[in-house]
Short mmCIF file of C-alpha atoms in Angstrom, two decimals:
data_model
loop_
_atom_site.label_atom_id
_atom_site.label_comp_id
_atom_site.label_asym_id
_atom_site.label_seq_id
_atom_site.Cartn_x
_atom_site.Cartn_y
_atom_site.Cartn_z
CA MET A 1 -12.43 6.04 -53.31
CA PRO A 2 -15.33 6.63 -51.24
CA GLU A 3 -15.09 8.55 -48.04
CA GLY A 4 -16.15 5.63 -45.74
CA THR A 5 -13.07 3.23 -47.32
CA GLU A 6 -10.90 5.87 -46.34
CA GLN A 7 -11.86 6.26 -42.93
CA ARG A 8 -11.90 2.57 -42.75
CA ARG A 9 -8.70 2.49 -43.71
CA SER A 10 -7.68 5.15 -41.56
CA TYR A 11 -9.16 3.27 -38.53
CA ARG A 12 -7.33 -0.11 -39.54
CA LYS A 13 -3.86 1.78 -39.73
CA GLY A 14 -4.93 3.81 -36.22
CA ILE A 15 -5.61 0.09 -34.51
CA GLU A 16 -2.29 -1.19 -36.31
CA ARG A 17 0.10 1.48 -35.34
CA ARG A 18 -1.61 1.41 -31.45
CA GLN A 19 -0.80 -2.63 -31.73
CA GLN A 20 2.95 -1.74 -32.42
CA ILE A 21 3.25 0.93 -29.85
CA LEU A 22 1.74 -1.89 -27.19
CA ASP A 23 4.09 -4.21 -28.94
CA HIS A 24 7.18 -2.17 -28.36
CA ALA A 25 6.34 -1.19 -25.09
CA ILE A 26 5.85 -4.81 -23.77
CA ASP A 27 9.27 -5.54 -25.19
CA GLN A 28 10.64 -2.74 -23.53
CA PHE A 29 9.03 -3.66 -20.00
CA ALA A 30 9.82 -6.95 -20.28
CA GLU A 31 13.86 -6.25 -20.60
CA ARG A 32 13.95 -3.39 -17.95
CA GLY A 33 10.69 -3.06 -16.24
CA VAL A 34 9.13 0.36 -16.08
CA ASP A 35 10.34 3.26 -14.09
CA GLY A 36 8.28 6.42 -15.13
CA ALA A 37 5.44 8.48 -13.36
CA SER A 38 4.25 10.40 -16.20
CA LEU A 39 3.16 9.47 -20.06
CA ARG A 40 6.01 11.25 -21.18
CA SER A 41 8.84 9.95 -18.77
CA VAL A 42 7.73 6.41 -20.23
CA GLY A 43 7.67 7.57 -23.54
CA ASP A 44 11.48 8.67 -23.36
CA ALA A 45 12.10 5.48 -21.71
CA ILE A 46 11.01 3.29 -24.27
CA GLY A 47 11.72 5.24 -27.22
CA VAL A 48 8.23 6.43 -28.67
CA SER A 49 7.33 10.36 -28.66
CA HIS A 50 5.06 11.78 -26.33
CA ALA A 51 2.54 12.68 -29.44
CA ALA A 52 2.32 9.22 -30.75
CA LEU A 53 1.55 7.67 -27.17
CA ARG A 54 -0.79 10.49 -26.45
CA HIS A 55 -2.74 10.00 -30.03
CA TYR A 56 -3.43 6.01 -28.67
CA PHE A 57 -3.39 6.13 -24.58
CA SER A 58 -4.78 8.66 -22.70
CA SER A 59 -2.38 8.59 -19.65
CA ARG A 60 0.26 6.67 -18.38
CA ASP A 61 -1.88 4.31 -16.28
CA GLU A 62 -3.73 3.04 -19.49
CA LEU A 63 -0.47 2.64 -21.60
CA LEU A 64 0.79 0.38 -18.54
CA VAL A 65 -2.90 -1.34 -17.83
CA GLU A 66 -3.03 -2.08 -21.53
CA ALA A 67 0.62 -3.29 -21.95
CA TYR A 68 0.17 -5.69 -19.26
CA ARG A 69 -3.56 -6.58 -20.33
CA GLU A 70 -2.13 -7.41 -23.95
CA HIS A 71 0.91 -9.48 -22.46
CA GLU A 72 -1.27 -11.60 -19.91
CA ARG A 73 -3.31 -12.28 -23.17
CA ARG A 74 -0.58 -13.68 -25.10
CA VAL A 75 0.94 -16.00 -22.66
CA GLN A 76 -2.33 -17.41 -21.62
CA PRO A 77 -2.15 -21.01 -22.53
CA GLU A 78 -5.18 -21.95 -24.90
CA THR A 79 -6.13 -24.68 -23.39
CA LEU A 80 -5.56 -25.64 -19.55
CA PRO A 81 -5.50 -29.48 -18.41
CA ALA A 82 -8.46 -30.18 -16.24
CA THR A 83 -6.89 -31.61 -13.90
CA GLU A 84 -4.09 -29.03 -12.80
CA GLY A 85 -4.65 -28.30 -9.42
CA ALA A 86 -4.78 -24.35 -8.17
CA VAL A 87 -0.91 -24.64 -7.15
CA GLU A 88 0.24 -26.19 -10.10
CA SER A 89 -1.54 -23.30 -12.30
CA MET A 90 0.28 -20.73 -10.19
CA ALA A 91 3.58 -22.47 -10.20
CA GLN A 92 3.35 -22.92 -14.26
CA SER A 93 2.92 -19.32 -14.42
CA ALA A 94 5.89 -18.28 -12.16
CA ASP A 95 7.75 -20.39 -14.29
CA ARG A 96 6.84 -18.39 -17.28
CA ASN A 97 7.51 -15.18 -15.33
CA ARG A 98 11.24 -16.15 -14.25
CA GLY A 99 11.95 -15.58 -18.47
CA ILE A 100 10.49 -12.06 -18.47
CA PRO A 101 11.46 -10.49 -15.13
CA GLY A 102 10.30 -6.74 -16.30
CA LEU A 103 6.96 -8.04 -16.77
CA VAL A 104 6.63 -8.96 -13.16
CA GLN A 105 8.11 -5.30 -12.07
CA LEU A 106 5.54 -4.25 -14.29
CA TYR A 107 2.85 -5.96 -12.70
CA SER A 108 4.35 -4.85 -9.08
CA THR A 109 4.24 -1.49 -10.27
CA LEU A 110 0.30 -1.78 -11.31
CA THR A 111 -0.53 -3.51 -7.96
CA SER A 112 1.39 -0.81 -6.01
CA ASP A 113 -0.39 1.84 -8.07
CA ALA A 114 -3.82 0.13 -7.41
CA LEU A 115 -3.45 0.57 -3.64
CA GLN A 116 -3.52 4.46 -4.27
CA GLU A 117 -6.48 6.45 -4.68
CA GLN A 118 -5.26 8.83 -7.47
CA HIS A 119 -4.60 5.46 -10.10
CA PRO A 120 -8.41 4.34 -10.31
CA LEU A 121 -8.23 2.77 -13.73
CA THR A 122 -5.33 0.95 -12.47
CA ARG A 123 -7.29 -0.12 -9.54
CA GLU A 124 -9.98 -1.53 -11.11
CA PHE A 125 -7.98 -3.44 -13.56
CA ILE A 126 -5.66 -5.00 -10.57
CA ARG A 127 -9.24 -5.55 -8.67
CA ALA A 128 -10.51 -6.99 -11.18
CA ARG A 129 -7.60 -9.39 -12.22
CA PHE A 130 -7.49 -10.75 -8.35
CA SER A 131 -11.25 -11.28 -8.40
CA ARG A 132 -10.87 -13.45 -11.47
CA VAL A 133 -7.84 -15.38 -10.61
CA ARG A 134 -9.55 -16.23 -7.23
CA ASP A 135 -12.61 -17.55 -9.00
CA GLU A 136 -10.53 -19.73 -11.34
CA LEU A 137 -8.28 -21.02 -8.44
CA ALA A 138 -11.46 -21.53 -5.85
CA GLU A 139 -13.23 -23.46 -8.68
CA LYS A 140 -10.02 -25.93 -8.85
CA ILE A 141 -9.81 -26.16 -5.17
CA ALA A 142 -13.70 -27.22 -5.27
CA GLU A 143 -12.95 -29.68 -7.80
CA GLY A 144 -10.25 -31.37 -5.76
CA GLN A 145 -12.55 -31.49 -2.65
CA ARG A 146 -15.28 -33.31 -5.02
CA ALA A 147 -12.57 -35.60 -5.95
CA GLY A 148 -11.80 -35.85 -2.02
CA ARG A 149 -8.01 -34.81 -2.50
CA ILE A 150 -8.47 -31.84 -0.84
CA ALA A 151 -9.86 -31.50 2.87
CA ALA A 152 -13.52 -30.63 2.71
CA ASP A 153 -13.37 -28.52 5.59
CA ILE A 154 -11.24 -25.81 3.45
CA ASP A 155 -12.71 -22.84 2.20
CA PRO A 156 -12.29 -22.59 -1.53
CA ARG A 157 -12.28 -18.39 -1.46
CA ASP A 158 -9.76 -18.39 1.50
CA ALA A 159 -7.44 -21.04 0.00
CA ALA A 160 -7.65 -19.37 -3.42
CA ALA A 161 -6.68 -15.69 -1.87
CA LEU A 162 -3.96 -17.54 -0.13
CA VAL A 163 -2.55 -19.46 -3.37
CA ALA A 164 -2.58 -16.26 -5.41
CA ALA A 165 -0.96 -14.24 -2.79
CA ALA A 166 1.69 -16.80 -2.09
CA SER A 167 2.93 -16.95 -5.72
CA ASP A 168 2.59 -12.92 -6.21
CA GLY A 169 4.62 -12.66 -3.03
CA LEU A 170 7.16 -15.26 -3.88
CA GLN A 171 8.16 -13.75 -7.31
CA VAL A 172 9.03 -10.56 -5.39
CA GLN A 173 11.55 -11.95 -3.03
CA TRP A 174 12.36 -14.09 -6.10
CA LEU A 175 13.61 -11.35 -8.33
CA LEU A 176 15.49 -9.99 -5.23
CA ASP A 177 17.15 -12.85 -4.03
CA PRO A 178 17.24 -15.16 -6.99
CA GLY A 179 19.94 -17.40 -5.24
CA THR A 180 18.04 -18.09 -1.98
CA VAL A 181 14.03 -18.14 -2.91
CA ASP A 182 12.65 -20.88 -5.13
CA VAL A 183 9.63 -20.26 -6.34
CA ARG A 184 8.21 -23.51 -7.13
CA ARG A 185 9.86 -25.31 -4.23
CA SER A 186 8.22 -22.74 -1.71
CA LEU A 187 4.90 -23.21 -3.84
CA GLU A 188 5.49 -27.21 -3.72
CA LEU A 189 4.68 -26.95 0.19
CA LEU A 190 1.27 -25.35 -0.01
CA GLU A 191 0.66 -28.38 -3.10
CA ARG A 192 0.98 -30.71 -0.40
CA PHE A 193 -2.26 -29.82 1.26
CA LEU A 194 -3.95 -28.47 -1.47
CA PRO A 195 -2.95 -31.61 -3.88
CA SER A 196 -3.66 -31.26 -7.46
CA GLY A 197 -4.93 -34.32 -9.55
CA SER A 198 -1.51 -35.59 -10.94
CA ALA A 199 -0.20 -35.99 -7.47
CA GLY A 200 -3.53 -37.49 -6.07
CA MET B 1 29.70 29.58 25.30
CA PRO B 2 32.44 27.13 23.86
CA GLU B 3 32.07 26.69 20.67
CA GLY B 4 32.03 22.77 20.93
CA THR B 5 28.50 23.11 23.28
CA GLU B 6 27.10 25.51 20.74
CA GLN B 7 27.84 22.76 17.66
CA ARG B 8 26.66 19.52 19.99
CA ARG B 9 23.48 21.78 20.88
CA SER B 10 22.82 22.48 16.68
CA TYR B 11 23.51 19.23 16.24
CA ARG B 12 21.12 17.88 19.13
CA LYS B 13 18.53 20.29 17.34
CA GLY B 14 19.16 19.21 13.93
CA ILE B 15 18.58 15.33 14.96
CA GLU B 16 15.14 16.58 16.74
CA ARG B 17 14.01 18.54 13.52
CA ARG B 18 14.87 15.20 11.44
CA GLN B 19 12.86 13.22 14.03
CA GLN B 20 9.80 15.53 13.81
CA ILE B 21 9.70 15.41 10.18
CA LEU B 22 10.09 11.29 10.11
CA ASP B 23 6.87 11.36 12.66
CA HIS B 24 4.80 13.73 10.37
CA ALA B 25 5.56 11.83 7.08
CA ILE B 26 4.54 8.63 9.02
CA ASP B 27 1.57 10.41 10.23
CA GLN B 28 0.62 11.51 6.64
CA PHE B 29 1.82 8.06 4.75
CA ALA B 30 -0.50 6.20 7.31
CA GLU B 31 -3.21 8.10 6.47
CA ARG B 32 -3.10 8.49 2.68
CA GLY B 33 -0.12 6.24 1.32
CA VAL B 34 2.28 7.91 -0.80
CA ASP B 35 2.11 8.82 -4.07
CA GLY B 36 5.12 11.01 -5.37
CA ALA B 37 8.09 10.55 -7.46
CA SER B 38 10.27 12.99 -5.93
CA LEU B 39 11.16 14.27 -2.82
CA ARG B 40 9.58 17.76 -3.89
CA SER B 41 6.17 16.20 -4.88
CA VAL B 42 6.21 13.57 -1.45
CA GLY B 43 7.08 17.27 0.32
CA ASP B 44 4.18 19.38 -1.22
CA ALA B 45 2.02 15.86 -0.37
CA ILE B 46 2.56 15.86 3.27
CA GLY B 47 3.03 19.50 3.83
CA VAL B 48 6.71 20.04 4.41
CA SER B 49 9.15 22.48 2.26
CA HIS B 50 11.39 20.91 -0.06
CA ALA B 51 14.21 22.72 1.42
CA ALA B 52 13.46 21.55 4.76
CA LEU B 53 13.17 18.04 3.53
CA ARG B 54 16.67 18.45 1.37
CA HIS B 55 18.42 19.49 4.78
CA TYR B 56 17.77 15.98 6.41
CA PHE B 57 17.07 13.77 3.26
CA SER B 58 19.13 13.10 0.21
CA SER B 59 16.26 12.04 -1.45
CA ARG B 60 12.68 10.29 -1.63
CA ASP B 61 13.99 6.91 -1.64
CA GLU B 62 15.95 8.11 1.71
CA LEU B 63 12.85 9.59 3.15
CA LEU B 64 10.44 6.68 2.28
CA VAL B 65 12.93 4.19 3.51
CA GLU B 66 13.78 6.08 6.96
CA ALA B 67 10.06 6.59 7.39
CA TYR B 68 9.31 2.84 7.09
CA ARG B 69 12.25 1.87 9.20
CA GLU B 70 11.26 4.18 11.81
CA HIS B 71 7.39 3.03 11.61
CA GLU B 72 8.61 -0.69 11.91
CA ARG B 73 10.96 0.15 15.19
CA ARG B 74 7.75 1.46 16.84
CA VAL B 75 5.44 -1.11 15.90
CA GLN B 76 8.05 -4.08 16.80
CA PRO B 77 6.56 -5.58 19.65
CA GLU B 78 9.38 -5.28 22.49
CA THR B 79 9.18 -9.07 23.41
CA LEU B 80 7.87 -12.08 21.25
CA PRO B 81 6.30 -14.76 23.00
CA ALA B 82 8.88 -17.68 22.55
CA THR B 83 6.06 -20.30 21.48
CA GLU B 84 4.41 -17.87 18.84
CA GLY B 85 4.31 -19.85 15.38
CA ALA B 86 5.76 -18.37 11.89
CA VAL B 87 2.50 -18.06 10.73
CA GLU B 88 0.92 -16.60 13.59
CA SER B 89 3.50 -14.13 14.14
CA MET B 90 2.81 -13.02 10.54
CA ALA B 91 -0.91 -12.74 11.36
CA GLN B 92 -0.33 -10.74 13.97
CA SER B 93 1.64 -8.49 11.90
CA ALA B 94 -1.28 -8.32 9.83
CA ASP B 95 -3.61 -7.35 12.41
CA ARG B 96 -1.80 -4.25 13.36
CA ASN B 97 -1.56 -3.20 10.02
CA ARG B 98 -5.32 -3.27 9.09
CA GLY B 99 -5.30 0.22 11.20
CA ILE B 100 -2.78 1.73 9.25
CA PRO B 101 -3.13 0.97 5.41
CA GLY B 102 -1.61 3.71 4.10
CA LEU B 103 1.76 1.80 5.41
CA VAL B 104 0.80 -0.99 3.77
CA GLN B 105 0.79 1.22 0.79
CA LEU B 106 4.16 2.64 1.56
CA TYR B 107 5.55 -1.02 2.08
CA SER B 108 3.82 -1.90 -1.20
CA THR B 109 5.34 1.09 -2.96
CA LEU B 110 8.92 0.47 -1.35
CA THR B 111 8.84 -3.16 -2.55
CA SER B 112 7.76 -2.32 -6.07
CA ASP B 113 10.46 0.18 -6.36
CA ALA B 114 13.21 -2.31 -4.67
CA LEU B 115 12.32 -4.69 -8.32
CA GLN B 116 13.77 -1.22 -10.20
CA GLU B 117 17.63 -0.84 -10.67
CA GLN B 118 17.09 3.08 -10.44
CA HIS B 119 16.34 2.55 -6.52
CA PRO B 120 19.46 1.01 -5.23
CA LEU B 121 18.68 2.28 -1.66
CA THR B 122 15.50 0.84 -1.50
CA ARG B 123 16.24 -2.14 -3.00
CA GLU B 124 18.66 -2.88 -0.47
CA PHE B 125 16.48 -2.16 2.14
CA ILE B 126 13.88 -4.20 1.14
CA ARG B 127 16.50 -7.29 0.24
CA ALA B 128 17.86 -7.22 3.43
CA ARG B 129 14.54 -6.77 5.35
CA PHE B 130 12.99 -9.68 3.85
CA SER B 131 16.24 -11.85 4.45
CA ARG B 132 16.13 -11.02 8.24
CA VAL B 133 12.07 -11.70 8.06
CA ARG B 134 12.97 -15.38 6.61
CA ASP B 135 15.43 -16.00 8.97
CA GLU B 136 13.36 -15.11 12.14
CA LEU B 137 10.39 -17.22 10.21
CA ALA B 138 12.81 -20.34 9.59
CA GLU B 139 13.87 -20.59 13.11
CA LYS B 140 10.57 -20.44 14.16
CA ILE B 141 9.60 -23.34 11.53
CA ALA B 142 12.83 -25.44 12.89
CA GLU B 143 11.64 -24.85 16.70
CA GLY B 144 8.32 -26.37 15.56
CA GLN B 145 10.19 -29.53 14.04
CA ARG B 146 12.46 -29.94 16.81
CA ALA B 147 8.92 -30.28 18.96
CA GLY B 148 7.73 -32.52 16.44
CA ARG B 149 4.75 -30.00 15.48
CA ILE B 150 5.76 -29.56 12.43
CA ALA B 151 6.43 -32.41 9.47
CA ALA B 152 10.63 -32.85 9.62
CA ASP B 153 10.52 -33.14 5.96
CA ILE B 154 9.74 -29.50 5.17
CA ASP B 155 12.70 -27.34 4.40
CA PRO B 156 12.31 -24.14 7.13
CA ARG B 157 14.18 -21.89 4.56
CA ASP B 158 11.58 -22.40 1.72
CA ALA B 159 8.49 -22.36 4.02
CA ALA B 160 9.35 -19.25 5.58
CA ALA B 161 9.60 -17.78 2.06
CA LEU B 162 6.08 -19.07 1.68
CA VAL B 163 4.59 -17.60 4.77
CA ALA B 164 6.30 -13.82 4.15
CA ALA B 165 4.95 -14.01 0.62
CA ALA B 166 1.32 -15.06 1.86
CA SER B 167 0.96 -12.50 4.27
CA ASP B 168 2.64 -9.77 1.68
CA GLY B 169 0.35 -10.87 -0.92
CA LEU B 170 -2.96 -11.19 1.01
CA GLN B 171 -2.61 -7.73 2.44
CA VAL B 172 -2.65 -6.29 -0.67
CA GLN B 173 -5.93 -8.35 -1.82
CA TRP B 174 -7.47 -7.19 1.33
CA LEU B 175 -6.76 -3.57 0.69
CA LEU B 176 -8.15 -3.97 -2.54
CA ASP B 177 -11.35 -5.84 -1.36
CA PRO B 178 -11.82 -5.91 2.17
CA GLY B 179 -14.83 -7.28 2.03
CA THR B 180 -14.08 -10.32 0.14
CA VAL B 181 -10.55 -11.40 1.52
CA ASP B 182 -9.70 -12.00 5.25
CA VAL B 183 -5.79 -11.98 5.71
CA ARG B 184 -6.23 -14.14 8.90
CA ARG B 185 -8.53 -16.88 7.68
CA SER B 186 -6.36 -17.34 4.81
CA LEU B 187 -3.47 -17.71 6.92
CA GLU B 188 -4.99 -19.81 9.59
CA LEU B 189 -4.96 -22.55 6.42
CA LEU B 190 -1.08 -22.45 6.64
CA GLU B 191 -0.89 -22.53 10.16
CA ARG B 192 -2.52 -26.53 9.70
CA PHE B 193 0.51 -27.69 8.23
CA LEU B 194 2.98 -25.09 10.12
CA PRO B 195 1.31 -25.19 13.19
CA SER B 196 2.20 -23.05 16.36
CA GLY B 197 3.16 -23.98 19.85
CA SER B 198 -0.23 -22.93 21.08
CA ALA B 199 -2.17 -25.12 18.50
CA GLY B 200 0.18 -27.89 19.05
#
């Protein structure tokens, strides 16, 4: 067998093994969240050897970020209805998250790490994610304004930051007090002044 | 000197030393946030010996919770204007926090820890804090409803959870992107449908 083929096969196997580890990490995080300050302690928690993790991920932060990125790639709906409003899109995302509290915990850990200088990779990931989410929401709000559903004097970017913030914050409160806080009911109050197409 | 006096003096000195450590921890956290998984690593970061910390705090979580509790006791305004609305009260609190980003980081760390089973003390502190904040906001919203400023069909508790969530989430986004996100401007959108007395 020519050397090139062998190398390609080994490369492919490496990709597969990395993916297996990510899949396993996501399953484990979904069940019990993440509580580990080092790659070693995360490895202990999810039952993957430190050597295996080290081979595919350069740090705890990289493993956590890649696991969350892969999770989002999976749950991202292929096609969003164009008429779906900004608030409704966040409410649907919150509905999906209800079944995977561990990944809401992981998101919360990433966000909290992102605020600290010692986690530049996480900071860049979370900062870029917020920026993308705000862009998408602002575009939906601007659409609602063009259609005359949403007051024209609302700044779409200020409203987008508000909707993203409310959704994140409500999910945290719900995890702590599921009997008291209802994410969708509270978000529906926002829908009253940022109505989507269906409510228009 | 009778033994009792000696004991009382030693007790008083202990209280004072504990308070000094808390003061110092708050200053340090305010400057640079907190990034330590153990009491020892927090001690290293804030320059207090592990032995001293151990004497006054049984765990990293207890130190962090007590530091945040003490910080809130200090910044809590003595008297709130009775007419101040729910949104305005959170906006004022966010204004105060702008000068102490490290304590917003500490709050974010506590909230993220609270979601994890391994931090029962933090969980109880944050859960009780959210419950108290929601109660206070719901009372303000109910006042606004009695005064006819706020729509009567809004559930004050759902709206309270929304306002608290928006305020928390916006502060996180602001810390990551201070040039893009403006906490007060976004919160003022909420004020449009949950107006305070001054705007009424």
